CSV table of C-alpha atoms in Angstrom, one decimal:
chain,number,residue,atom,x,y,z
A,22,GLY,CA,-15.8,16.7,-19.8
A,23,ALA,CA,-13.1,14.9,-17.9
A,24,VAL,CA,-13.5,11.2,-17.7
A,25,VAL,CA,-11.9,8.7,-15.3
A,26,SER,CA,-12.1,5.0,-16.3
A,27,GLN,CA,-11.7,2.4,-13.6
A,28,HIS,CA,-11.4,-1.4,-14.1
A,29,PRO,CA,-12.5,-3.9,-13.1
A,30,SER,CA,-15.9,-2.9,-11.9
A,31,ARG,CA,-16.3,-6.1,-10.0
A,32,VAL,CA,-13.9,-8.7,-8.8
A,33,ILE,CA,-14.2,-11.7,-6.6
A,34,CYS,CA,-11.1,-13.4,-5.3
A,35,LYS,CA,-10.0,-16.0,-2.9
A,36,SER,CA,-8.5,-15.0,0.4
A,37,GLY,CA,-4.7,-14.6,0.2
A,38,THR,CA,-4.6,-13.6,-3.5
A,39,SER,CA,-3.8,-10.1,-4.8
A,40,VAL,CA,-6.0,-7.9,-6.8
A,41,LYS,CA,-5.0,-5.0,-9.1
A,42,ILE,CA,-7.4,-2.1,-9.8
A,43,GLU,CA,-6.6,0.4,-12.6
A,44,CYS,CA,-7.6,4.0,-12.8
A,45,ARG,CA,-7.1,6.0,-16.1
A,46,SER,CA,-7.7,9.6,-16.9
A,47,LEU,CA,-9.0,9.4,-20.5
A,48,ASP,CA,-8.8,12.9,-21.8
A,49,PHE,CA,-6.6,14.8,-19.4
A,50,GLN,CA,-3.4,14.3,-17.6
A,51,ALA,CA,-3.4,13.6,-13.8
A,52,THR,CA,-0.2,14.0,-11.9
A,53,THR,CA,-2.2,13.2,-8.8
A,54,MET,CA,-5.0,10.7,-8.2
A,55,PHE,CA,-6.8,9.8,-5.1
A,56,TRP,CA,-8.0,6.4,-3.9
A,57,TYR,CA,-11.0,6.2,-1.7
A,58,ARG,CA,-12.7,3.3,0.0
A,59,GLN,CA,-16.4,3.1,0.7
A,60,PHE,CA,-18.2,0.7,2.9
A,61,PRO,CA,-22.0,0.0,2.4
A,62,LYS,CA,-24.0,3.1,3.3
A,63,GLN,CA,-21.0,4.9,4.5
A,64,SER,CA,-18.9,7.8,3.3
A,65,LEU,CA,-15.8,7.9,1.1
A,66,MET,CA,-12.7,7.4,3.1
A,67,LEU,CA,-9.5,8.7,1.6
A,68,MET,CA,-6.9,6.0,1.6
A,69,ALA,CA,-4.0,7.5,-0.3
A,70,THR,CA,-2.8,10.1,-2.8
A,71,SER,CA,-1.1,8.7,-5.8
A,72,ASN,CA,1.7,10.9,-7.3
A,73,GLU,CA,3.1,10.4,-10.7
A,74,GLY,CA,6.8,9.8,-10.5
A,75,SER,CA,7.0,9.6,-6.8
A,76,LYS,CA,5.7,7.5,-3.9
A,77,ALA,CA,2.1,7.6,-2.8
A,78,THR,CA,1.2,9.3,0.4
A,79,TYR,CA,-1.0,7.3,2.7
A,80,GLU,CA,-3.6,8.4,5.2
A,81,GLN,CA,-3.2,7.5,8.8
A,82,GLY,CA,-4.2,4.0,9.5
A,83,VAL,CA,-3.8,2.7,5.9
A,84,GLU,CA,-1.2,0.0,5.5
A,85,LYS,CA,1.0,0.9,2.6
A,86,ASP,CA,2.3,-2.7,2.2
A,87,LYS,CA,-1.3,-3.9,2.0
A,88,PHE,CA,-2.5,-1.4,-0.5
A,89,LEU,CA,0.2,-0.9,-3.1
A,90,ILE,CA,-0.2,2.2,-5.3
A,91,ASN,CA,1.8,2.8,-8.5
A,92,HIS,CA,1.3,5.9,-10.6
A,93,ALA,CA,3.0,4.7,-13.8
A,94,SER,CA,2.2,7.6,-16.1
A,95,LEU,CA,0.3,10.8,-16.3
A,96,THR,CA,-2.9,8.9,-17.1
A,97,LEU,CA,-2.6,5.7,-15.1
A,98,SER,CA,-2.7,4.8,-11.4
A,99,THR,CA,-3.1,1.3,-10.0
A,100,LEU,CA,-4.1,0.0,-6.6
A,101,THR,CA,-3.1,-3.5,-5.7
A,102,VAL,CA,-4.7,-5.1,-2.7
A,103,THR,CA,-2.1,-7.7,-1.6
A,104,SER,CA,-2.9,-10.9,0.3
A,105,ALA,CA,-6.6,-9.9,0.3
A,106,HIS,CA,-8.8,-11.0,3.2
A,107,PRO,CA,-12.6,-10.8,3.6
A,108,GLU,CA,-12.3,-7.6,5.6
A,109,ASP,CA,-10.8,-6.0,2.5
A,110,SER,CA,-14.1,-6.4,0.7
A,111,SER,CA,-15.3,-3.0,-0.1
A,112,PHE,CA,-16.0,-0.5,-2.9
A,113,TYR,CA,-12.8,1.2,-4.1
A,114,ILE,CA,-13.1,4.4,-6.1
A,115,CYS,CA,-10.4,6.5,-7.7
A,116,SER,CA,-10.6,10.1,-8.6
A,117,ALA,CA,-8.5,12.7,-10.3
A,118,PRO,CA,-8.5,16.5,-10.1
A,119,TYR,CA,-9.2,18.6,-13.1
A,120,SER,CA,-10.1,22.2,-13.9
A,121,GLY,CA,-7.8,23.3,-11.2
A,122,ALA,CA,-6.5,21.7,-8.0
A,123,ASN,CA,-9.8,20.8,-6.3
A,124,VAL,CA,-12.5,19.6,-8.6
A,125,LEU,CA,-12.6,15.8,-8.6
A,126,THR,CA,-13.9,13.5,-11.2
A,127,PHE,CA,-14.5,9.9,-10.0
A,128,GLY,CA,-14.1,6.5,-11.6
A,129,ALA,CA,-17.0,4.2,-11.6
A,130,GLY,CA,-15.6,2.2,-8.7
A,131,SER,CA,-14.5,-1.4,-8.2
A,132,ARG,CA,-16.4,-3.7,-5.9
A,133,LEU,CA,-14.1,-6.2,-4.4
A,134,THR,CA,-15.4,-9.3,-2.7
A,135,VAL,CA,-12.9,-11.5,-1.0
A,136,LEU,CA,-14.1,-15.0,-0.2
B,3,GLY,CA,-6.9,17.0,10.6
B,4,GLU,CA,-10.0,18.1,8.9
B,5,ASN,CA,-13.3,16.7,10.2
B,6,VAL,CA,-16.5,17.2,8.2
B,7,GLU,CA,-19.8,16.5,9.8
B,8,GLN,CA,-23.0,16.2,7.9
B,9,HIS,CA,-26.7,16.2,9.0
B,10,PRO,CA,-29.2,14.7,8.7
B,11,SER,CA,-28.1,11.2,7.8
B,12,THR,CA,-31.5,10.5,6.2
B,13,LEU,CA,-34.1,12.9,4.9
B,14,SER,CA,-37.5,12.2,3.4
B,15,VAL,CA,-39.5,14.9,1.7
B,16,GLN,CA,-42.6,15.1,-0.4
B,17,GLU,CA,-42.2,15.9,-4.1
B,18,GLY,CA,-42.2,19.6,-4.6
B,19,ASP,CA,-40.9,20.4,-1.1
B,20,SER,CA,-37.5,21.7,-0.3
B,21,ALA,CA,-34.6,19.8,1.2
B,22,VAL,CA,-31.7,21.2,3.2
B,23,ILE,CA,-28.5,19.3,4.1
B,24,LYS,CA,-26.0,20.9,6.5
B,25,CYS,CA,-22.3,20.4,7.0
B,26,THR,CA,-19.7,21.7,9.3
B,27,TYR,CA,-15.9,21.6,9.0
B,28,SER,CA,-13.0,22.1,11.4
B,29,ASP,CA,-10.1,23.3,9.3
B,30,SER,CA,-10.3,27.1,8.9
B,31,ALA,CA,-7.9,26.9,6.0
B,32,SER,CA,-10.3,24.9,3.9
B,33,ASN,CA,-11.3,27.0,0.9
B,34,TYR,CA,-13.3,24.7,-1.4
B,35,PHE,CA,-16.6,23.0,-0.6
B,36,PRO,CA,-18.2,20.7,-3.3
B,37,TRP,CA,-21.3,18.7,-3.1
B,38,TYR,CA,-21.6,15.3,-4.7
B,39,LYS,CA,-24.6,13.2,-5.6
B,40,GLN,CA,-24.3,9.4,-5.6
B,41,GLU,CA,-27.0,7.1,-6.9
B,42,LEU,CA,-27.0,3.5,-5.8
B,43,GLY,CA,-24.0,1.6,-7.1
B,44,LYS,CA,-22.7,4.5,-9.2
B,45,ARG,CA,-19.9,7.0,-8.9
B,46,PRO,CA,-20.3,10.3,-7.1
B,47,GLN,CA,-21.1,13.2,-9.4
B,48,LEU,CA,-20.3,16.8,-8.7
B,49,ILE,CA,-23.6,18.8,-8.5
B,50,ILE,CA,-22.4,22.2,-7.2
B,51,ASP,CA,-19.4,23.7,-5.4
B,52,ILE,CA,-18.5,26.9,-3.7
B,53,ARG,CA,-15.2,28.6,-2.9
B,54,SER,CA,-14.5,30.5,0.3
B,55,ASN,CA,-14.6,33.9,-1.3
B,56,VAL,CA,-18.3,33.5,-2.1
B,57,GLY,CA,-21.2,33.3,0.4
B,58,GLU,CA,-23.8,31.7,-1.9
B,59,LYS,CA,-24.1,30.1,-5.3
B,60,LYS,CA,-27.1,28.9,-7.2
B,61,ASP,CA,-27.7,26.6,-10.1
B,62,GLN,CA,-31.4,26.2,-11.1
B,63,ARG,CA,-33.0,24.3,-8.2
B,64,ILE,CA,-29.8,23.8,-6.3
B,65,ALA,CA,-28.0,26.3,-4.1
B,66,VAL,CA,-25.2,26.2,-1.6
B,67,THR,CA,-24.5,28.7,1.2
B,68,LEU,CA,-21.3,29.1,3.1
B,69,ASN,CA,-20.6,30.7,6.5
B,70,LYS,CA,-16.9,30.9,6.9
B,71,THR,CA,-17.0,32.4,10.4
B,72,ALA,CA,-19.2,29.5,11.7
B,73,LYS,CA,-17.5,27.0,9.4
B,74,HIS,CA,-20.6,25.5,8.0
B,75,PHE,CA,-22.2,25.2,4.6
B,76,SER,CA,-25.5,23.9,3.4
B,77,LEU,CA,-27.1,22.4,0.3
B,78,HIS,CA,-30.6,23.6,-0.6
B,79,ILE,CA,-32.7,21.7,-3.2
B,80,THR,CA,-36.0,23.3,-4.1
B,81,GLU,CA,-39.0,21.8,-5.9
B,82,THR,CA,-37.7,18.3,-5.2
B,83,GLN,CA,-38.4,15.6,-7.7
B,84,PRO,CA,-38.2,11.8,-7.3
B,85,GLU,CA,-35.0,11.7,-9.4
B,86,ASP,CA,-33.3,13.8,-6.8
B,87,SER,CA,-33.4,10.7,-4.5
B,88,ALA,CA,-29.8,9.7,-3.9
B,89,VAL,CA,-27.0,10.0,-1.3
B,90,TYR,CA,-25.5,13.4,-1.1
B,91,PHE,CA,-22.0,14.1,0.2
B,92,CYS,CA,-20.5,17.4,1.2
B,93,ALA,CA,-16.7,17.8,1.2
B,94,ALA,CA,-14.1,20.2,2.3
B,95,SER,CA,-10.6,20.7,0.9
B,96,ILE,CA,-7.4,20.3,2.9
B,97,LYS,CA,-4.4,22.2,1.8
B,98,GLY,CA,-1.7,20.1,0.3
B,99,TYR,CA,1.7,21.0,1.8
B,100,GLY,CA,4.9,21.1,0.0
B,101,GLY,CA,3.3,21.6,-3.3
B,102,ALA,CA,1.0,18.6,-2.9
B,103,THR,CA,-2.5,18.7,-4.4
B,104,ASN,CA,-5.3,19.7,-2.1
B,105,LYS,CA,-7.3,16.7,-0.7
B,106,LEU,CA,-11.0,16.4,-0.2
B,107,ILE,CA,-12.4,15.1,3.0
B,108,PHE,CA,-16.0,13.9,2.7
B,109,GLY,CA,-18.9,14.2,5.1
B,110,THR,CA,-20.9,11.1,6.2
B,111,GLY,CA,-23.6,11.4,3.6
B,112,THR,CA,-27.3,12.1,3.5
B,113,LEU,CA,-29.8,9.7,2.0
B,114,LEU,CA,-32.5,11.8,0.4
B,115,ALA,CA,-35.8,10.2,-0.4
B,116,VAL,CA,-38.3,12.2,-2.4
B,117,GLN,CA,-41.7,10.7,-2.1
B,118,PRO,CA,-44.0,11.1,-5.2
């Protein structure tokens, strides 16, 4: 089946630094990927839609300068949390649609801790 | 925009009993409704889905029903087992405009605990 690989699984950084998270579709091409954020014991909140070859579209309330998204190829999307602060600590999960427009397969997630 | 509500937030059942989780959605244009299971610290896994042209779908112990008129859909798990314990999320699709891919909006999740 379709596999999405996400790295790193865990990252700890100091406040003010930037962190890059990679999301790769391993056995299929993904012109679109979705980035979600999940706080402990809460739901998956859609942050942005990553589009290969064009700018990402961000959900209301998500700072595009804070969360930089680059969809470099048909198999790779990256999320960079810039100038991270403790409130950015969260579980970030990417996903990509396969088998049609709706079915999503998820990456394993990246747990970011900002000290 | 689309709003998906999910109930209950927690559900505890005895092994062998049935579990039902309910969701409502607001956007009448939504046409795809998946259910995901997420174990602690792991990625969400699709367990079943239903499209708007179908009222019910079943896969072994899992079934989903959809009422388009009322805009609600439900997950039914029969003969529950301890390994069914996890957080379950419903979702509804939002149409992507201008050729954009449809997006999924998730419910708030239900923590299911199956007591042995």
